[in-house]
Short mmCIF file of C-alpha atoms in Angstrom, two decimals:
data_model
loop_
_atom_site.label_atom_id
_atom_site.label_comp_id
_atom_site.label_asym_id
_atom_site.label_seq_id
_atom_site.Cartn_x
_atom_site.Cartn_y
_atom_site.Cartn_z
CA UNK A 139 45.94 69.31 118.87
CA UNK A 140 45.62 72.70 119.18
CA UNK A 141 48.79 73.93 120.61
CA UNK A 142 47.49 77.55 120.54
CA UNK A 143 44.82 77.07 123.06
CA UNK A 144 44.31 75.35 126.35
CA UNK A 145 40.98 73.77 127.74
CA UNK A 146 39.87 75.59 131.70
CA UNK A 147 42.15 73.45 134.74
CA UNK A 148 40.25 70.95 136.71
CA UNK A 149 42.53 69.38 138.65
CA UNK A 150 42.46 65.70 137.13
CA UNK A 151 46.10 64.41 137.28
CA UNK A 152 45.03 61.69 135.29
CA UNK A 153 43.78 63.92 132.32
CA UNK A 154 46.67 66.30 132.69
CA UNK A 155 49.56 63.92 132.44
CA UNK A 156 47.32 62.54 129.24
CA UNK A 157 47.21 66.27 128.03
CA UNK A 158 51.00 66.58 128.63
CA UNK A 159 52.03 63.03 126.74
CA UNK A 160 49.98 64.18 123.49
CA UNK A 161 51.29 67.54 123.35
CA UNK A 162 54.69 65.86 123.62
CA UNK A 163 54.02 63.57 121.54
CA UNK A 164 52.64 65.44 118.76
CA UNK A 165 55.40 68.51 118.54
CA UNK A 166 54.82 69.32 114.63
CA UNK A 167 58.12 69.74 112.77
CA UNK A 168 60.22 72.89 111.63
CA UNK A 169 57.34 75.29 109.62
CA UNK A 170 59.68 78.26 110.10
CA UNK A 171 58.01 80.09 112.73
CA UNK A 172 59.05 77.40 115.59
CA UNK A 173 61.48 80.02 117.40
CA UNK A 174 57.77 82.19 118.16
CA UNK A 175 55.94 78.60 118.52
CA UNK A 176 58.36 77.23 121.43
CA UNK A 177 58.07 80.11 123.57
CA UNK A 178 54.81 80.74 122.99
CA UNK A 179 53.90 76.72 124.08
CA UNK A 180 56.62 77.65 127.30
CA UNK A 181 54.26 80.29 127.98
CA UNK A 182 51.35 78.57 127.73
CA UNK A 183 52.50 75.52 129.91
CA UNK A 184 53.85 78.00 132.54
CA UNK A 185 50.60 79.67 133.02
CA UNK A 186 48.64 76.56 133.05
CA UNK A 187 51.14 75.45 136.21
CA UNK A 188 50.03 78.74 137.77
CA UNK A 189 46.33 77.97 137.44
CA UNK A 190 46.54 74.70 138.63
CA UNK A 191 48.60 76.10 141.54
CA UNK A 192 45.64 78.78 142.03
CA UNK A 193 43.33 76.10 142.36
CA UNK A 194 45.38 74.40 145.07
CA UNK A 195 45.17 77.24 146.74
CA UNK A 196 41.44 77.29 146.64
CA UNK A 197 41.21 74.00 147.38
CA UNK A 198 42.89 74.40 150.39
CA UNK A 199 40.89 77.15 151.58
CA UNK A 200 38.05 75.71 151.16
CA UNK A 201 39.63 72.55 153.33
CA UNK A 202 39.33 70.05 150.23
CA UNK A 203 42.94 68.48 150.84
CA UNK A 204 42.67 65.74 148.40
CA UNK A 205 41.69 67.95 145.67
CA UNK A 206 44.50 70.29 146.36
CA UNK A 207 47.08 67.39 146.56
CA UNK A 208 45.83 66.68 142.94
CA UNK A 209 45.81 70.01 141.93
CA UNK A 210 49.28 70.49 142.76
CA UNK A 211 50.56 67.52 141.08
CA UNK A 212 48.85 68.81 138.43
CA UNK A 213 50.73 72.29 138.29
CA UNK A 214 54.26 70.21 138.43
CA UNK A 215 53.23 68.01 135.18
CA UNK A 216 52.79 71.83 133.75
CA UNK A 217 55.99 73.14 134.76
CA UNK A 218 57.51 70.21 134.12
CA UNK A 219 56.50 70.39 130.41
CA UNK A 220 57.47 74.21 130.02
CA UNK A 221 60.67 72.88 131.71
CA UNK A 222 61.30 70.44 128.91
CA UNK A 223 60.79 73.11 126.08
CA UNK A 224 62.32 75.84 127.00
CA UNK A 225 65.82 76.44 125.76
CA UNK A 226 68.78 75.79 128.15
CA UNK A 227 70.66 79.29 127.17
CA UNK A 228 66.43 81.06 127.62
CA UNK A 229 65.94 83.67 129.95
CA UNK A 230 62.89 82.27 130.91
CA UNK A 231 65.09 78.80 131.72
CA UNK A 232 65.47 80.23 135.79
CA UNK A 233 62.43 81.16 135.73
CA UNK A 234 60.42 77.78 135.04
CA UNK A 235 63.14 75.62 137.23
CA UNK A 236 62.21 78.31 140.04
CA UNK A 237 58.59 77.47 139.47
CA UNK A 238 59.23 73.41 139.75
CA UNK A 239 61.45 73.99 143.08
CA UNK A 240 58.66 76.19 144.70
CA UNK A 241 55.93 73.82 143.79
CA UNK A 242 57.70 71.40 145.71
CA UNK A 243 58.05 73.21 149.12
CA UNK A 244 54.34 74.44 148.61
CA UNK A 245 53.28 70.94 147.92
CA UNK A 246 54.79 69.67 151.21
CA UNK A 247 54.21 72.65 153.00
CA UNK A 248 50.74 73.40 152.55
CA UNK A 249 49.06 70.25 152.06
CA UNK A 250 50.95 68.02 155.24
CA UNK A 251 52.21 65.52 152.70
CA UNK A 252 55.81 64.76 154.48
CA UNK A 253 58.28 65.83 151.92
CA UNK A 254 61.10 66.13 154.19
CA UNK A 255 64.15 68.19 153.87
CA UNK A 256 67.07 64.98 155.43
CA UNK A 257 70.63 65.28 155.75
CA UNK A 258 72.51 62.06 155.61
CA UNK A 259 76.16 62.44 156.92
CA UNK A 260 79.01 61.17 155.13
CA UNK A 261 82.06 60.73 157.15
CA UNK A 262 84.69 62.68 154.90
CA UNK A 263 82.21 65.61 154.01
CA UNK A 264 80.14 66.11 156.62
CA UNK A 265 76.47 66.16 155.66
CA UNK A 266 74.27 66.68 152.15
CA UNK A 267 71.20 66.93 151.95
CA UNK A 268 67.87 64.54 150.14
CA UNK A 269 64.74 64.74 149.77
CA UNK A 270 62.34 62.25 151.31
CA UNK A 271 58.86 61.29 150.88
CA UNK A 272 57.40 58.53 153.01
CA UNK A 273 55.14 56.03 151.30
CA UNK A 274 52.21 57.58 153.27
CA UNK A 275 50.69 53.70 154.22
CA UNK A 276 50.92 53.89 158.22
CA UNK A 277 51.72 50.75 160.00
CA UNK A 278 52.99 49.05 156.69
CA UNK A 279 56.76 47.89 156.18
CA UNK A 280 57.00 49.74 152.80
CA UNK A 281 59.45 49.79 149.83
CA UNK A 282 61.60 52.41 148.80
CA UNK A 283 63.75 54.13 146.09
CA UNK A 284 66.74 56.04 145.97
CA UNK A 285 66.55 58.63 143.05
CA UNK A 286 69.56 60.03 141.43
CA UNK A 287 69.25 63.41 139.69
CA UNK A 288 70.97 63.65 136.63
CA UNK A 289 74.16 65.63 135.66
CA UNK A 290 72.15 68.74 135.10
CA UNK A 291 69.27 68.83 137.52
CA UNK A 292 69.15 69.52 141.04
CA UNK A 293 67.07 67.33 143.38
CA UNK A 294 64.39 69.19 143.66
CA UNK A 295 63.82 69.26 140.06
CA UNK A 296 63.53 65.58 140.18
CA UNK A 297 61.46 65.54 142.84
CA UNK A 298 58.76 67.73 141.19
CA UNK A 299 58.68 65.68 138.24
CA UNK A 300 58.35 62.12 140.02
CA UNK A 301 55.98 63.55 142.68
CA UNK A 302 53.36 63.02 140.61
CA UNK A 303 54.16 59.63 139.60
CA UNK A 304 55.13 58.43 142.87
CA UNK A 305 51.93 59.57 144.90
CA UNK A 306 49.63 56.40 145.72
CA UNK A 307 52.23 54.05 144.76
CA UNK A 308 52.86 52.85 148.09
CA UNK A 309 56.97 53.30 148.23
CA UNK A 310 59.02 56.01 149.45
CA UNK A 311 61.66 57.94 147.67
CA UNK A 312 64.87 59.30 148.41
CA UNK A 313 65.69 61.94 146.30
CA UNK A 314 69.40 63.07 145.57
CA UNK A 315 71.45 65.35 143.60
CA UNK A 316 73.76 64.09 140.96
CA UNK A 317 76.39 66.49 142.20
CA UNK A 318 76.39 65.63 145.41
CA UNK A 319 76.54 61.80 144.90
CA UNK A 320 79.64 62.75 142.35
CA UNK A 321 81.44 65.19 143.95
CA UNK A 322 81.34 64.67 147.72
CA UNK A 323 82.37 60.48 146.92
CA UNK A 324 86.20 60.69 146.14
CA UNK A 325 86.02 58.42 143.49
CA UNK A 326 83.18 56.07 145.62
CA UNK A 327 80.02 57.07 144.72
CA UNK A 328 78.34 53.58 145.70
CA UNK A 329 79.64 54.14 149.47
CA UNK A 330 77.96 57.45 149.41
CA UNK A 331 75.02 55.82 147.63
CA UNK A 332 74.97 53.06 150.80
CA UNK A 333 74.92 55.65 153.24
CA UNK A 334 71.61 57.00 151.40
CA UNK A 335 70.62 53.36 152.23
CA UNK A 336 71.44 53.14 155.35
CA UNK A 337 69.40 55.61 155.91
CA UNK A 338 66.21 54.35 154.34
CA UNK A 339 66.76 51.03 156.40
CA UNK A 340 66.61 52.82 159.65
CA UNK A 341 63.35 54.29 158.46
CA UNK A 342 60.47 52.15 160.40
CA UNK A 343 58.05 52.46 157.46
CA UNK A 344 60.66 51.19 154.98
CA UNK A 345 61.38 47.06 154.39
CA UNK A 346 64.96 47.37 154.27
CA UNK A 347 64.51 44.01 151.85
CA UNK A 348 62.90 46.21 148.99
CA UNK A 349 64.43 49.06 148.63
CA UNK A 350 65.54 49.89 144.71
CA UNK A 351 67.46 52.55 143.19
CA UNK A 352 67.26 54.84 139.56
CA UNK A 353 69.90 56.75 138.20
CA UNK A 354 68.54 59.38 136.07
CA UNK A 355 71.17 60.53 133.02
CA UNK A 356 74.68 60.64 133.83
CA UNK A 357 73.89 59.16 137.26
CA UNK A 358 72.58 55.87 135.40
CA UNK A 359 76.40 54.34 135.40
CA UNK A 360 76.60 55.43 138.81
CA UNK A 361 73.62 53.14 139.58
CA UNK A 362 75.50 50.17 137.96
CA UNK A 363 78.58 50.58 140.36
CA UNK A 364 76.42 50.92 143.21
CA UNK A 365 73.75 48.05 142.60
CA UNK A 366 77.16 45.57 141.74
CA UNK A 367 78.70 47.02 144.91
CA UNK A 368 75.97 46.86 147.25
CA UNK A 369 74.23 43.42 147.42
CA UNK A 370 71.34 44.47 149.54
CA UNK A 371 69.59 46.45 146.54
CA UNK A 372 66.56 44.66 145.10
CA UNK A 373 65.80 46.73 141.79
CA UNK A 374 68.09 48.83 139.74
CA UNK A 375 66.83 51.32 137.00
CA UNK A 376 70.90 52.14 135.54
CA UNK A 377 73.01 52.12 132.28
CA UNK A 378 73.93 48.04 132.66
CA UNK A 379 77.74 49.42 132.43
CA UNK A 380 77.48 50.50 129.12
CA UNK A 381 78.79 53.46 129.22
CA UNK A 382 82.33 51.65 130.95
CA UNK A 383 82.22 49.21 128.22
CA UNK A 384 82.21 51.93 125.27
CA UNK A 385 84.83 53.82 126.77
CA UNK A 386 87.17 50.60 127.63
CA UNK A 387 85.99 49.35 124.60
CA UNK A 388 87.21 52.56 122.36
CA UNK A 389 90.25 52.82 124.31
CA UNK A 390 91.27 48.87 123.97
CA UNK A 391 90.74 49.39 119.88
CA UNK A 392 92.72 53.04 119.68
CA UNK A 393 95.72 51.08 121.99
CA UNK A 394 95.91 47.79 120.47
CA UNK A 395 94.45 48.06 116.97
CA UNK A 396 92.42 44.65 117.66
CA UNK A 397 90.11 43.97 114.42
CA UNK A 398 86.68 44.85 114.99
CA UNK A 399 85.17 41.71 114.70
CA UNK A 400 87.30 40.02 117.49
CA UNK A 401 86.58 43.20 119.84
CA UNK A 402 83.55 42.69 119.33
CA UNK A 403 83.53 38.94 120.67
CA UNK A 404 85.25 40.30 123.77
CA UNK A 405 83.28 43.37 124.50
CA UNK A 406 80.41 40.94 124.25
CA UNK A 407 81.81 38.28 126.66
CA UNK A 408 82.65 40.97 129.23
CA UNK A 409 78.95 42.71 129.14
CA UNK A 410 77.67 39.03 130.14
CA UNK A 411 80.14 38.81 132.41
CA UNK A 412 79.32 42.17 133.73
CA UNK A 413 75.75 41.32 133.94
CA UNK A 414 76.27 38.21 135.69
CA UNK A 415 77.50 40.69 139.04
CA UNK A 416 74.26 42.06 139.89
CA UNK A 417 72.14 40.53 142.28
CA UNK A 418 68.98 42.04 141.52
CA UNK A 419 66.85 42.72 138.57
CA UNK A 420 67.96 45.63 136.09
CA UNK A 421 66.17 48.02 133.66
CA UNK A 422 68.30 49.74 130.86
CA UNK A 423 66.40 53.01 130.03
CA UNK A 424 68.00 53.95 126.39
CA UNK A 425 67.52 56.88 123.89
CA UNK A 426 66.90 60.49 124.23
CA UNK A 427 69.14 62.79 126.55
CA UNK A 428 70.50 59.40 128.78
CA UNK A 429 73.56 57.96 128.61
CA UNK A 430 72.65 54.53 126.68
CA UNK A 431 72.84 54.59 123.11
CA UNK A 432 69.57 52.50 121.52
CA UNK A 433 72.15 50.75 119.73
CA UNK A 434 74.39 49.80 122.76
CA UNK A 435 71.56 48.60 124.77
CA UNK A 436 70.13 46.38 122.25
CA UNK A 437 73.74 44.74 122.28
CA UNK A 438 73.45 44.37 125.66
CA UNK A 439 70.59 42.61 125.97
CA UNK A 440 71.22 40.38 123.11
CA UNK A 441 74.64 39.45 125.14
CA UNK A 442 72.58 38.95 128.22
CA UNK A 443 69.78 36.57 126.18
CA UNK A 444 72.52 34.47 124.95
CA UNK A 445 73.98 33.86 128.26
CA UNK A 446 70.98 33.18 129.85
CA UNK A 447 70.28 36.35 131.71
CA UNK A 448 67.58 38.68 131.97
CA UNK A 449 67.63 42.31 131.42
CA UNK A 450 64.45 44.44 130.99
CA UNK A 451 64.99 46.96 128.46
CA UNK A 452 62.77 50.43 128.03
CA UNK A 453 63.14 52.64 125.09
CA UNK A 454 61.19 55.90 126.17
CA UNK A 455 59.29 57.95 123.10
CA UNK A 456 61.81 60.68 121.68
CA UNK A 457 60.10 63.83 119.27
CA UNK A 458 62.51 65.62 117.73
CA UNK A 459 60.95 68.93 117.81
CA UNK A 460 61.06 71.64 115.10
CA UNK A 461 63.55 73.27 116.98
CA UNK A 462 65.82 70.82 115.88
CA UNK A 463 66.26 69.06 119.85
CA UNK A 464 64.92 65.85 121.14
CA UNK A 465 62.10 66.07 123.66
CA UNK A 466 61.29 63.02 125.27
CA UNK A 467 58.20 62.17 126.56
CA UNK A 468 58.77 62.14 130.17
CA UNK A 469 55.36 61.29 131.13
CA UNK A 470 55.33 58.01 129.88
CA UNK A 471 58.79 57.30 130.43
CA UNK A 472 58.29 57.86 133.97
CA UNK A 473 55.41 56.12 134.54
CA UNK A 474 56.99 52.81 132.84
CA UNK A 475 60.24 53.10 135.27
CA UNK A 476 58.12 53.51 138.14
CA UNK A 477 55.78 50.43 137.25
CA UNK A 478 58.57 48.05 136.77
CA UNK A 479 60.46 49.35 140.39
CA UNK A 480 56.94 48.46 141.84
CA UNK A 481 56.20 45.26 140.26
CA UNK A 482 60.11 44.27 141.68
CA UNK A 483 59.77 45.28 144.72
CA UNK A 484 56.58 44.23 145.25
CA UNK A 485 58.07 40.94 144.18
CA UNK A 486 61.28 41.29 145.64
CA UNK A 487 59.65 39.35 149.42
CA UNK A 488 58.89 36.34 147.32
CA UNK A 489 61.16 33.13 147.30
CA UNK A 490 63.43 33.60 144.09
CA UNK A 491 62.18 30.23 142.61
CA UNK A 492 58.91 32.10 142.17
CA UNK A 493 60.17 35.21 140.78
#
């Protein structure tokens, strides 16, 4: 691909996210000049946000809502991508996350689509606020989502980048920060997480009996607590506990200088144990910038095979750009998350001898 040049914006979310997983996937490696290359492919994805976004605009005055919708979705794919690549300690960092956050209130704002601004009130700490997005499919009992930002996004940066893989899927989402689900919880991050629940359930579009939850980075072994806290989830996209297990594991070994063979026999025993707490069906997203080692999960689900259980394992599609950082293809990540949280709770009404 030519990463120098960009074909004219149409508006075709379909060919842009295809656009955006190629150029991810096909980052060439270190040549020497990648310092100029990255910001020049930040620039280039920026501007082809704002294009799509002045087409929205057109669209919109010319009344062609549908098109716009697309159009927009298109612009946060864009962002998204010049999001990805630019450099954390970049001036032009602010700059790109600003861009993502203002496509979202534009999105909502112009177009109709609800993307509502909610505050759900926790007891100790008053109220936070989440992002919500109905399912759009009036007179339907819908499913739903809770999303949990990770460590170093806000919501609204999630939002923008599962916008447009949520759209037409029939399900709502409930979008949260990381930081709020951590800090305002004491310690109990699945009550707060319930609350965020609770609130979905009182939603008459949502079925209260399929509503999942996905715990992006950090907030992936905060997913785990809450899924084997709260029996009333019916899909959980979260770390399966590794991340407990390596650190009790590490810390058992340092304390008691157990041989690594037999810790190994009980770390194993205690993931299927572990497993055996959740009541609803798990995917383990490992590799990239997440919390689950490839290694670790592979264990896991090994663990889980011999004791009869069933974990669903994805292992998103990691470049390691020239710039010497992993990039992961968050296009098709995303879209496999989102397909198995549908096919569950799409299956979740069914009798569990058919699932």
């Amino acid at each position: 691909m030519d990463f120098g040049a960009w074909p004219p914006v149409r508006g075709h979310l379909a060919s842009a996210r295809r656009s955006a997983s190629i150029f991810l996937d096909s980052l060439p490696s270190d040549d020497g000049r990648t310092g100029t290359a990255r910001q020049n492919w930040v620039a280039t994805w920026a501007k082809t946000g704002d294009a799509y976004s002045g087409l929205a605009d057109l669209n919109i005055n010319k009344r062609a809502f549908d098109e716009a919708t697309e159009a927009w979705l298109c612009a946060l794919t864009a962002f998204e991508v010049a999001r990805r690549l630019v450099a954390d300690d970049d001036a032009d960092s602010a700059g790109v996350s600003a861009k993502v956050e203002a496509g979202v209130q534009r999105f909502g704002l112009a177009l109709g689509h609800q993307v509502e601004n909610v505050q759900i009130t926790c007891c100790d700490e008053g109220e936070f606020q989440a992002y919500y997005l109905p399912a759009g499919c009036p007179g339907l009992s819908a499913p739903a989502v809770i999303c949990v930002s990770s460590e170093e996004e806000k919501g609204a940066t999630l939002l923008g980048r599962l916008l447009p893989v949520v759209i037409g899927r029939g399900m709502s989402v409930l979008v949260v920060s990381h930081a709020d689900v951590h800090n305002r919880s004491h310690g109990r991050p699945a009550v707060l997480l319930s609350l965020c629940f609770d609130y979905l359930s009182a939603r008459p579009e949502v079925d209260s009996s399929r509503i999942g939850v996905y715990g992006d980075g950090l907030s992936a072994a905060l997913v785990t607590d809450y899924a084997m806290y709260d029996r009333r989830v019916a899909a959980a996209v979260c770390d399966g506990g590794i991340l407990n297990w390596v650190r009790t594991s590490t810390s058992v070994g340092w304390m008691t200088g157990i041989a690594d063979g037999a810790a190994t026999d009980v770390i194993s025993a205690c993931r299927a144990r572990s497993a055996r707490q959740f009541n609803c069906p798990i995917l383990v997203v490992a590799g990239g910038r997440g919390v689950v080692s490839v290694s670790e999960a592979v264990k896991l689900q090994a663990d889980c095979m011999a004791a009869c259980i069933h974990l669903d394992l994805a292992m998103p599609q990691i470049i390691r750009g020239g710039f010497g950082e992993e990039v992961e293809n968050f296009v098709t990540s995303d879209d496999c998350v989102f397909r198995w949280l549908e096919n569950k709770l799409t299956r979740a009404t069914a009798p569990r001898w058919m699932l």
